Each structure stands twice: as structure tokens, then as C-alpha cells.
Amino acid sequence: MSLENVGITVLWMFLYGYVIVASIDFGAGFFSYYSFITGREHLVNGVIERYLSPMWEVTNVFLIFFMVGLIGFYPDTAYYYGTALLVPGSIALVLLALRGSFYAFSHYAKSSALYRFLYGATGLFIPASLATVLTISEGGFIDENNGKVTLALDRLLSNPYSWAVVLVAVTSVLYISASFLAYYAKKARDPAAAETLRRFALATALPTIFASLLVFFTLRTHNPGHFERMLDIYPLFLGSFGCFLVAFALQVTRKSYGWAFVWVMLQFLFALFGYGASHLPYLLEPYIKVHDSITSPQMGLALVIGLIAGLCLLIPSLVLLMKLFLFNTKYASGKLSEEP
Amino acid sequence: MNLDQTMLARILTMMTLSFHIIFATLGVGMPLVISIAEFLGIRRGDDHYLQMAKRWSKGYTVTVAVGVVTGTCIGLQLSLLWPTFMKLGGDAIALPLFLETFAFFFEAIFLGIYLYSWNRFSNPWIHWALGIPVLVGSSLSAFFIMTVNAFMNAPQGFKLQDGKIVDVQPILAMFNPATPTKAGHMILSAWATTAFVLACLAAYRMLKGNKQEYVKKALRLTMVLSLVFSSGTALYGDLAGKYLAKHQPEKLAAAEWHFDTGTQASLVLGGVLNEQTHEISYGVKIPYLLSFLATGSPTGEVKGLNEVAKDLQPPLFVHYLFDAMAGIGSYMVLVPLLYFLWTRKRGREVPKGLMRLIVWGGPLAMLAIQLGWVFSEVGRQPWILVGYLKTGASATTSAHVGSMVILFGLLYVFLGVAASRVLLRMFRNNPIPADVDQGREPHVA
Ligand code: HDD
Ligand code: HEM
Ligand code: HEM
């Protein structure tokens, strides 16, 4: 495989990782707030907290990794996206920062209603604003005049496609999160929480599919080229839909929440890679293509070697983390009190 | 001051970094200090040290979170505010930035494990061992980011052709002449500062009349560490000065108000400069010392600022920053020395005055970190990539930097206030006995 393809494949894998783990986190924020205002807090909060506390920093690093890797492999992206995204990027950063601080402060401070609201709201706003970067990458929103790069915010905000993407981001986050947390609650032997979360999952499943269809149709007018390339690889999207059906069936019949979540993960794997593959060769239409902007071969080689060495270290550590917290029934059910 | 895009971008960068570095410093130092305390606790079977490790890691969970969110800010802001620099520099320096994220990853994973598994293992050494990757990860990430900063000061390992970077040698770019002193001095100063901040807390409790064995042990341990690490910091600072003399003489000359190249150069402490005549009044002049510090010989030649074109000279106020940093550095060595001289005789109470000096050491050490950074970064001006790219040519062209300065300013105020309140509450609401005796058999030391 050529360097530019290695680079984008690796980055896309990390983006996929981020989409899954961050969705769980973001959605959990929303559910936590929702159950707080509907007075069902006791049902889900324990589960959510035990999962999230050891995980959130790891989640954050996925995002940083994606960004640093993108700039490393394709330095031109720093220039275009960096210049164009100052304002939206900064706003997303502030939201991320507020949210991150929640984990640190809520444990030790009595969490106020305002803080809980922020925590829930950022869980929806952050994915929406991050997804907008994908919208922008489709082209039509960044102008370059006399070497000056600007973002046409008015066009972005009045475009149906960009709202469809926001919708799909929010619904997917809730759907992924609820599917996972239902499994985790079951694992934690908390049937009441599992049932509540299962209902959340079912309630968000169809909206997610509906929003995805909306994205397809609006992309057709916004970027016909990309739409054509998507049609070329339609089996991927059909596969994604198939996985969805299996997951949905498992959740409706209460068969196995664990397997249901695996199918949900596959659903998004197919969808995200289908989207990414058809997006190529562009990283930003029409300015950045993967093979023009790829870094020098020497740096590329160094990055790939660094990547392999890094993964050898990371994968066993991640497995250990999951074993200790995710798949440990005693921990999940709160029987181990592990606070320092 | 001209508030153009570049200036605003510099202000925002400075705000974010100065805020981040407070938490990053603790992020580098805390894992080491915690690990040492836990080691002593297990090794000596002394519960006090184990409690220290636990209490400190509780505070650490708060500072680490702020470190992570502000680090995320600076990581993104580098591209948002300095797109031209990141595009150009990214070609040459992507490797350490990339490796740094791996180090973070590694650190983050094991931090999660370490913090939430205190009582999980029957063999206490297993838990202690889980702290080692945290320590390695945070030191490595500091090392990698310092290679990036070193590269900005002493770029090498590439060629510039028509404004594009070619012939990149990533390893050479990473291990540039500035790397050893930058990374060494920074990491040691982070350890020293952390030790002093913890010493400050223990001394504060003692001043408030707390005479528990736990507090005494905490003070003693942190004083030992402060002495070792501060001495290392000062030694490394000297090496950093020698590096400057060799590779960035203009920075050193600006720091020392040294205008005419010459041998037997003298060191100036403090003073007031007449910018026209270059005459220095009120300062303390120590003959030969600058030559000695810069070259290791009292008659070595030190390059003066007059050899540098006027528009390439760094601002001269950095002199005060340097003096203040070095002054605090001496303080951080002397105070622990005094403490040990005093406590050599067993059972002697540490006098209140000395205790106050220790309390002051915490904030002063943090101040030294800030001073050192501003000195180092402003002393690099007007370059962002010395010899290749000027700061003024690399800032974003976006028209909204000013509002972003305000936005992030508010964010940092909020984070700062919230973090301080949480930490203070933790400190106050957790008097030591409650913690030490909680659910444990009384331990006879
Ligand atoms: C606790 C903090 C602290 C203390 C006590 C000192 N320093 Fe420092 N110094 C730093 C914290 C620091 C720093 C924050 O770590 C810097 C900023 C940039 C860097 O690489 O390290 C730094 C930079 C820095 C530089 C500039 C390096 C460069 O720009 O390449 C020099 C020459 C010194 N220091 C020298 C000293 C000397 C001679 C000290 C005498 C005791 C001293 N420092 C104490
Ligand atoms: C421009 C410079 C810097 C950038 C771009 C940067 C970037 C970052 C990022 C992205 C994080 C969050 C990582 C995570 O999610 O775990 C972070 C945290 C951290 N940074 Fe920085 N950083 C910079 C300067 C420094 C310096 C100079 C040091 C070393 C002294 C440092 C030490 C740390 C540490 C130890 C953490 C982990 C959080 C903690 O333990 O408190 N950083 N930084
Ligand atoms: C974390 C510790 C650091 C601190 C506290 C720090 C501090 C500063 C300060 C005060 C400025 C403003 C200089 C001025 O106004 O003249 C600045 C500028 C800058 N620093 Fe650093 N710095 C740190 C580390 C780094 C590192 C590791 C990098 C590289 C990755 C970096 C990149 C920059 C850039 C791009 C600028 C803007 C250009 C300039 O004004 O020189 N800094 N930094």
C-alpha cells in the first residue's frame, strides 16, 4: 500500500475508535442529565460513572491522536483547516474543556444543576460541531482569495446537508451510547438500568437510520461527485444496514445486549469506512488531495515505524484496561470501591 | 504595542501555555513523587507513606484533568493560530508530536488503571508497578514536546527550497543541539517544582499547628526531593546557559545585557539599562563570571549583542526574567539546605521562619517555571523557527483572534477558579487523621 493510503487508513481507524468511545461518553452525559430531570437518576448514574471515570482521558487522546496524525501525514491540512476553523474549532475546544473538567470536579464538588446541564448539553453540541468538520471537508464552504483562506459560515449554516450531518451525529451518539450502556448495565447486574437504557437504544435506532438516509439525499445535491463514488461501493452501506437490523432484532427481543453492541459497532464500521473510502482522494475538496499533500517519504517512514512501535505498546495496555474495568463484573457492579 | 493578528495570536498562545504549564509541571512531577512515596510505604511497611501516595494522587486527579483539557487546547491552537508554522514545521517535526500522543495514550491508560485499583491486588507491588508506566509516559511526553520546542530554537535535519521543506531527517530534527538541555532542565525543574509545592502544603499544615507524624514525614520526604531536584535543575540550567552561548548567543547576550563581544565578560545582576548608551546602573557586576558560565573558562569569549542586526535582537527586558528565575533557583537549593542543617540534631523543632520560607517556595517555584518560559520564548524573538521563519510571518490571517483571546481567557478563569476551589476544599475537608486511620488498623510507627 502506498504511504498516503497507509496514513489515511490508520487515521480513519483512530477516528472510528474515537467515534465509538466518544459516543459512549457523550451520550452518557445526555442520558445522565435526562434521567436527572426526570427523577430516574438512581437508575443509570452509577453505571455511567463507573464506566466513564477511568475511560475519559483515553477517549480524549483518540481525538488528539487523530488530529496530530492528520497534520503529521498531511501537513497542508494544518494550513487550510487551521486558518478556516479558528472560530468553530475554538468553540468546540471550549466545550470539550468544560466537559473534561466535569470529571475532575464533579467527583469532589457537589454537582449543581447548571453543571449537570452543561454536561448533558455539551454531550450533544460537541459531536455536532465536530461532525461539521466532515461537512466542511466536502467543499463549498472554504474560500481562498489571494492566499487568504476563509470559512463561509453563512453558507454552512443555511445548507441542508450540513444540518443532516448534525442530525446524524447526534442520533448516532445517542444510539451507540445507549446500546453500549444497556450491555454494561446488564453486565453490572442492574436490570432496571439495563431496561431503561435498552428503551433509549430502541428509541434512537430508527431516527439514526432516518438521519443517515437524509445525509445520502442531501449529499446528492451538495456534492454529486462524492455521491456517485458512494454508489460505486454501495455494498458497504447495505452491509451497514444489515448489521443494524441484526442489532435491532437482538435488542427488541432482549436476546443479547453484548452481541447487539458488537453489531452496532460493525454497522458504524461499514458506514464510516464507506464514507471515508468514497471521500478519497480528497481531504478537503477541492484544495487537498491525499497524494499531493502527503508528507515527505522520510517523515512518512518515521511516522509509520513510530506507529507500529506505539501500537505494540498500546494494544496490550488497552486490553488490560478493559479487562480490569469493562469486563470485570465485580467492578462494573460497584462491588469494588477503588477510589484513591 | 501593536495589536495585530500576530500580537493577538502570541497573547493567546502565551495565555494557553502559561496556564497549561502549571498543570503540565505537576503532571510530570506528581507521578514520580507519588511513586516514590508508595515505594517507601511498601518497602518500610509504613502506612504514612502509603497515605501520602493516596492523598497526593487524589489531588492529582484534579490537576491532571485540567492538564489534559488545556493540553488539548494548545495542541489544536498550534494549528489554529500558527497554520503557516505548522505546515512548514510539521514537515520536519511531526514525528515527536506523533510520538507524544502515544506517550499520552500510554500514560492515560495506566493512569486510569492506577487511580482506580488501589485495593485490587493482594500484592501491593503490583499496584506500585502500575504507576511506572504513568511515570514513563508523562516524562516521555514532556521529552517529546521539548524536542519540538528545541527544534524551534535550533532547527536542523532539513533543507529549505523555495519555501518548502525537503530532505527531511526526522531523527536529526528531533535530536537537535537544544534538545538535551531543554528537556533535561525542563523535566528536572518540573520535578523540583512539584516537590516544593508538596513541601509547601506540609509546611503550611505545620504552621497551622499540626504536629502529626504524618506531616513531619511528608515534609522531610519532600524536602529531600526538593534538594536533589533543585540542585539538578540549577546544574542543568548552567548547561542550558552553555548551550545558549554556543548556539543562540543573541538570547544569552540579551539576558545578560552583554553588548560587546569580549573575553573576561562579567555577569550583571539586576540593574537598570539605558537603552541608548547601553550603560547599566545599580546592577551588581561580577567580573569573569559570565565568561566562566558561558564557556567554562574565566577568559572565554562571549558574543555580544552588537554583532546581531538590530531587527534580529530579542527584547532586552528578558534580563530580569532570567535573573529572577536564577534567583529563585538558588532559593530552592538554599532553603532545603537550611532545613537539613537545622534538623541534623534530632528532635529539634523547625522554626516558624524557616517554615514560612518553605511555604513561599511552592508559589515561587511555579513562578520560576513561568519566568523561564517567557524568557526562553521571548528571547527567541523575532523568530518562531530560528533562522528560517519569523513569528510575524506565521500567524493566522483570520480576523477573529481577538474574540478568541476573550473566549479562552474566560475559560481559563473558570477552570482556574473551579480547580482551586475543588483543591482547597479537598485540602481543608480532609484533615489527616480521618484519612490515615480510615478503615485501617492503627499503625505503630
Ligand atoms: C523551577 C523552575 C526553574 C528554575 C529554578 C530555574 N529554571 Fe531555568 N528554565 C526553567 C525553569 C527553571 C524552564 C521553565 O524549565 C525553562 C524555560 C524553557 C526551558 O527549556 O526551560 C528554563 C530555561 C532556562 C534557560 C534558557 C534555555 C533556552 O532557552 O534554551 C536557561 C539558560 C536557564 N533556564 C538557566 C537557569 C539557571 C542558570 C538557573 C539557576 C538556578 C535556572 N535556570 C533555574
Ligand atoms: C506547545 C506545547 C504543548 C502542547 C502542544 C501540549 C499538548 C498537550 C496535550 C494535547 C495534552 C493532553 C493529553 C491527554 O489528553 O492526555 C497535554 C497534557 C500534558 N502536557 Fe502538554 N503540551 C505542551 C506543552 C507541555 C510541556 C512543555 C510539558 C512538559 C513539561 C507538557 C506536559 C504535559 C503533561 C505531563 C500532560 C498530561 C496531563 C497531565 O499529566 O497533567 N506539556 N499536553
Ligand atoms: C509549555 C511551555 C511553554 C510555555 C509556557 C511557552 C510560552 C510561550 C510564550 C510566553 C510565548 C509568547 C512569546 C511572546 O509573546 O513573545 C510563546 C510563543 C510561542 N510558543 Fe512557546 N512556550 C512553551 C512551550 C512551547 C512549545 C513546546 C512549543 C512548540 C511546540 C511552543 C510554541 C510556541 C509558538 C508557536 C509560539 C508563538 C510564536 C512566538 O511568539 O514565539 N511553545 N510560548
CSV table of C-alpha atoms in Angstrom, one decimal, chain A residues 6-197:
chain,number,residue,atom,x,y,z
A,6,VAL,CA,-1.4,3.8,4.9
A,7,GLY,CA,-1.7,7.2,6.5
A,8,ILE,CA,-5.3,7.8,5.9
A,9,THR,CA,-6.3,4.2,6.8
A,10,VAL,CA,-4.6,4.4,10.1
A,11,LEU,CA,-6.1,7.8,10.8
A,12,TRP,CA,-9.5,6.6,9.8
A,13,MET,CA,-9.1,3.6,12.2
A,14,PHE,CA,-8.4,6.0,15.1
A,15,LEU,CA,-11.3,8.2,14.0
A,16,TYR,CA,-13.5,5.1,14.2
A,17,GLY,CA,-12.2,4.4,17.6
A,18,TYR,CA,-13.0,7.9,18.7
A,19,VAL,CA,-16.5,7.7,17.2
A,20,ILE,CA,-17.2,4.7,19.3
A,21,VAL,CA,-15.7,5.6,22.6
A,22,ALA,CA,-16.6,9.2,22.5
A,23,SER,CA,-20.1,8.5,21.5
A,24,ILE,CA,-20.5,6.3,24.6
A,25,ASP,CA,-19.2,9.2,26.7
A,26,PHE,CA,-21.2,12.0,25.0
A,27,GLY,CA,-24.4,10.0,25.1
A,28,ALA,CA,-23.9,9.1,28.7
A,29,GLY,CA,-23.8,12.7,29.5
A,30,PHE,CA,-27.1,13.3,27.9
A,31,PHE,CA,-28.8,10.3,29.5
A,32,SER,CA,-27.4,11.2,32.8
A,33,TYR,CA,-28.9,14.7,32.5
A,34,TYR,CA,-32.2,13.3,31.1
A,35,SER,CA,-32.6,10.9,34.0
A,36,PHE,CA,-31.7,13.6,36.4
A,37,ILE,CA,-34.5,15.9,35.3
A,38,THR,CA,-37.0,13.0,35.0
A,39,GLY,CA,-36.1,11.9,38.5
A,40,ARG,CA,-34.7,8.5,37.5
A,41,GLU,CA,-31.1,9.4,38.3
A,42,HIS,CA,-30.5,6.4,40.6
A,43,LEU,CA,-31.3,4.1,37.8
A,44,VAL,CA,-28.4,4.8,35.4
A,45,ASN,CA,-25.9,7.1,37.0
A,46,GLY,CA,-23.9,4.6,39.0
A,47,VAL,CA,-23.4,2.5,35.9
A,48,ILE,CA,-22.4,5.6,33.8
A,49,GLU,CA,-20.0,6.9,36.4
A,50,ARG,CA,-18.2,3.6,36.9
A,51,TYR,CA,-17.6,3.2,33.3
A,52,LEU,CA,-16.6,6.7,32.5
A,53,SER,CA,-14.3,7.6,35.3
A,54,PRO,CA,-11.4,5.5,34.2
A,55,MET,CA,-12.1,6.0,30.5
A,56,TRP,CA,-12.5,9.7,29.7
A,57,GLU,CA,-8.8,10.6,29.3
A,58,VAL,CA,-8.3,7.7,27.0
A,59,THR,CA,-11.3,8.9,24.9
A,60,ASN,CA,-9.7,12.4,24.7
A,61,VAL,CA,-6.4,11.0,23.4
A,62,PHE,CA,-8.1,9.3,20.5
A,63,LEU,CA,-9.2,12.7,19.3
A,64,ILE,CA,-5.7,14.3,19.8
A,65,PHE,CA,-4.2,11.4,18.0
A,66,PHE,CA,-6.4,11.8,15.0
A,67,MET,CA,-5.5,15.5,14.8
A,68,VAL,CA,-1.8,15.2,15.3
A,69,GLY,CA,-1.6,12.3,12.9
A,70,LEU,CA,-3.6,14.2,10.3
A,71,ILE,CA,-1.2,17.1,10.4
A,72,GLY,CA,1.8,14.8,10.5
A,73,PHE,CA,0.9,12.8,7.5
A,74,TYR,CA,-0.8,15.7,5.6
A,75,PRO,CA,0.8,19.0,6.7
A,76,ASP,CA,-1.3,21.0,4.3
A,77,THR,CA,-4.4,20.3,6.4
A,78,ALA,CA,-2.9,22.4,9.2
A,79,TYR,CA,-2.8,25.3,6.9
A,80,TYR,CA,-6.3,25.2,5.4
A,81,TYR,CA,-8.3,23.8,8.3
A,82,GLY,CA,-6.2,25.7,10.8
A,83,THR,CA,-7.0,29.0,9.2
A,84,ALA,CA,-10.6,28.4,8.4
A,85,LEU,CA,-11.6,26.7,11.6
A,86,LEU,CA,-10.3,29.2,14.1
A,87,VAL,CA,-13.7,30.2,15.4
A,88,PRO,CA,-15.7,26.9,15.2
A,89,GLY,CA,-12.6,25.0,16.4
A,90,SER,CA,-12.1,27.2,19.4
A,91,ILE,CA,-15.8,26.9,20.3
A,92,ALA,CA,-15.6,23.1,20.1
A,93,LEU,CA,-12.4,23.3,22.2
A,94,VAL,CA,-14.1,25.3,24.9
A,95,LEU,CA,-17.0,22.9,25.1
A,96,LEU,CA,-14.6,20.0,25.3
A,97,ALA,CA,-12.7,21.7,28.0
A,98,LEU,CA,-15.8,22.4,30.1
A,99,ARG,CA,-16.9,18.8,29.7
A,100,GLY,CA,-13.5,17.4,30.6
A,101,SER,CA,-13.4,19.4,33.7
A,102,PHE,CA,-16.7,17.9,34.8
A,103,TYR,CA,-15.0,14.6,35.5
A,104,ALA,CA,-12.4,16.2,37.7
A,105,PHE,CA,-14.7,18.5,39.6
A,106,SER,CA,-18.0,16.6,39.9
A,107,HIS,CA,-16.4,13.9,42.0
A,108,TYR,CA,-15.3,16.3,44.6
A,109,ALA,CA,-17.7,19.2,44.4
A,110,LYS,CA,-21.4,18.9,44.8
A,111,SER,CA,-22.5,19.0,41.3
A,112,SER,CA,-25.0,21.7,40.7
A,113,ALA,CA,-27.9,21.5,38.3
A,114,LEU,CA,-26.2,24.0,36.0
A,115,TYR,CA,-23.1,21.9,35.8
A,116,ARG,CA,-25.2,18.8,35.0
A,117,PHE,CA,-27.0,20.7,32.3
A,118,LEU,CA,-23.7,21.7,30.8
A,119,TYR,CA,-22.5,18.2,30.9
A,120,GLY,CA,-25.6,16.9,29.2
A,121,ALA,CA,-25.7,19.7,26.6
A,122,THR,CA,-22.0,19.5,25.7
A,123,GLY,CA,-22.6,15.8,25.0
A,124,LEU,CA,-24.8,16.8,22.1
A,125,PHE,CA,-23.1,20.0,21.0
A,126,ILE,CA,-19.6,18.6,20.7
A,127,PRO,CA,-20.4,15.8,18.3
A,128,ALA,CA,-22.5,18.2,16.3
A,129,SER,CA,-19.6,20.7,16.0
A,130,LEU,CA,-17.0,18.0,15.3
A,131,ALA,CA,-19.2,16.5,12.6
A,132,THR,CA,-19.3,19.8,11.0
A,133,VAL,CA,-15.7,19.4,10.1
A,134,LEU,CA,-16.7,16.5,7.9
A,135,THR,CA,-19.3,18.7,6.3
A,136,ILE,CA,-16.7,21.3,5.5
A,137,SER,CA,-14.4,18.7,4.0
A,138,GLU,CA,-17.0,18.2,1.3
A,139,GLY,CA,-16.1,21.5,-0.2
A,140,GLY,CA,-18.1,24.6,-0.9
A,141,PHE,CA,-17.6,26.3,2.4
A,142,ILE,CA,-13.9,27.3,2.3
A,143,ASP,CA,-12.8,30.1,0.0
A,144,GLU,CA,-9.3,31.0,-0.9
A,145,ASN,CA,-8.8,34.5,-2.3
A,146,ASN,CA,-5.3,36.0,-2.8
A,147,GLY,CA,-3.8,33.4,-0.5
A,148,LYS,CA,-6.4,34.3,2.2
A,149,VAL,CA,-8.4,31.3,3.5
A,150,THR,CA,-11.9,32.0,4.9
A,151,LEU,CA,-14.8,29.9,6.0
A,152,ALA,CA,-18.2,30.9,4.7
A,153,LEU,CA,-20.2,30.5,7.8
A,154,ASP,CA,-23.5,31.8,6.4
A,155,ARG,CA,-23.4,29.2,3.6
A,156,LEU,CA,-22.6,26.5,6.1
A,157,LEU,CA,-25.5,27.3,8.3
A,158,SER,CA,-28.0,27.6,5.6
A,159,ASN,CA,-27.1,24.3,3.9
A,160,PRO,CA,-29.5,21.4,4.3
A,161,TYR,CA,-26.6,18.9,4.0
A,162,SER,CA,-24.8,20.3,7.0
A,163,TRP,CA,-27.9,20.0,9.2
A,164,ALA,CA,-28.4,16.5,8.1
A,165,VAL,CA,-24.9,15.7,9.2
A,166,VAL,CA,-25.5,17.3,12.6
A,167,LEU,CA,-28.7,15.2,12.9
A,168,VAL,CA,-26.9,12.0,12.1
A,169,ALA,CA,-24.1,12.8,14.5
A,170,VAL,CA,-26.5,13.5,17.4
A,171,THR,CA,-28.7,10.5,16.8
A,172,SER,CA,-25.8,8.1,16.3
A,173,VAL,CA,-24.1,9.3,19.5
A,174,LEU,CA,-27.2,8.5,21.5
A,175,TYR,CA,-27.8,5.2,19.8
A,176,ILE,CA,-24.2,3.9,20.2
A,177,SER,CA,-24.2,5.1,23.8
A,178,ALA,CA,-27.4,3.6,24.8
A,179,SER,CA,-26.6,0.3,23.1
A,180,PHE,CA,-23.3,0.1,25.0
A,181,LEU,CA,-24.6,1.2,28.3
A,182,ALA,CA,-27.5,-1.3,28.2
A,183,TYR,CA,-24.9,-4.0,27.8
A,184,TYR,CA,-22.8,-2.6,30.6
A,185,ALA,CA,-25.7,-2.3,33.0
A,186,LYS,CA,-26.6,-5.9,32.3
A,187,LYS,CA,-23.1,-6.9,33.0
A,188,ALA,CA,-23.3,-4.9,36.2
A,189,ARG,CA,-26.3,-6.9,37.2
A,190,ASP,CA,-28.5,-3.9,37.2
A,191,PRO,CA,-31.6,-5.0,35.3
A,192,ALA,CA,-33.6,-1.8,35.9
A,193,ALA,CA,-30.9,0.4,34.4
A,194,ALA,CA,-30.4,-2.1,31.6
A,195,GLU,CA,-34.1,-1.9,30.7
A,196,THR,CA,-34.2,1.9,30.8
A,197,LEU,CA,-31.1,2.1,28.6
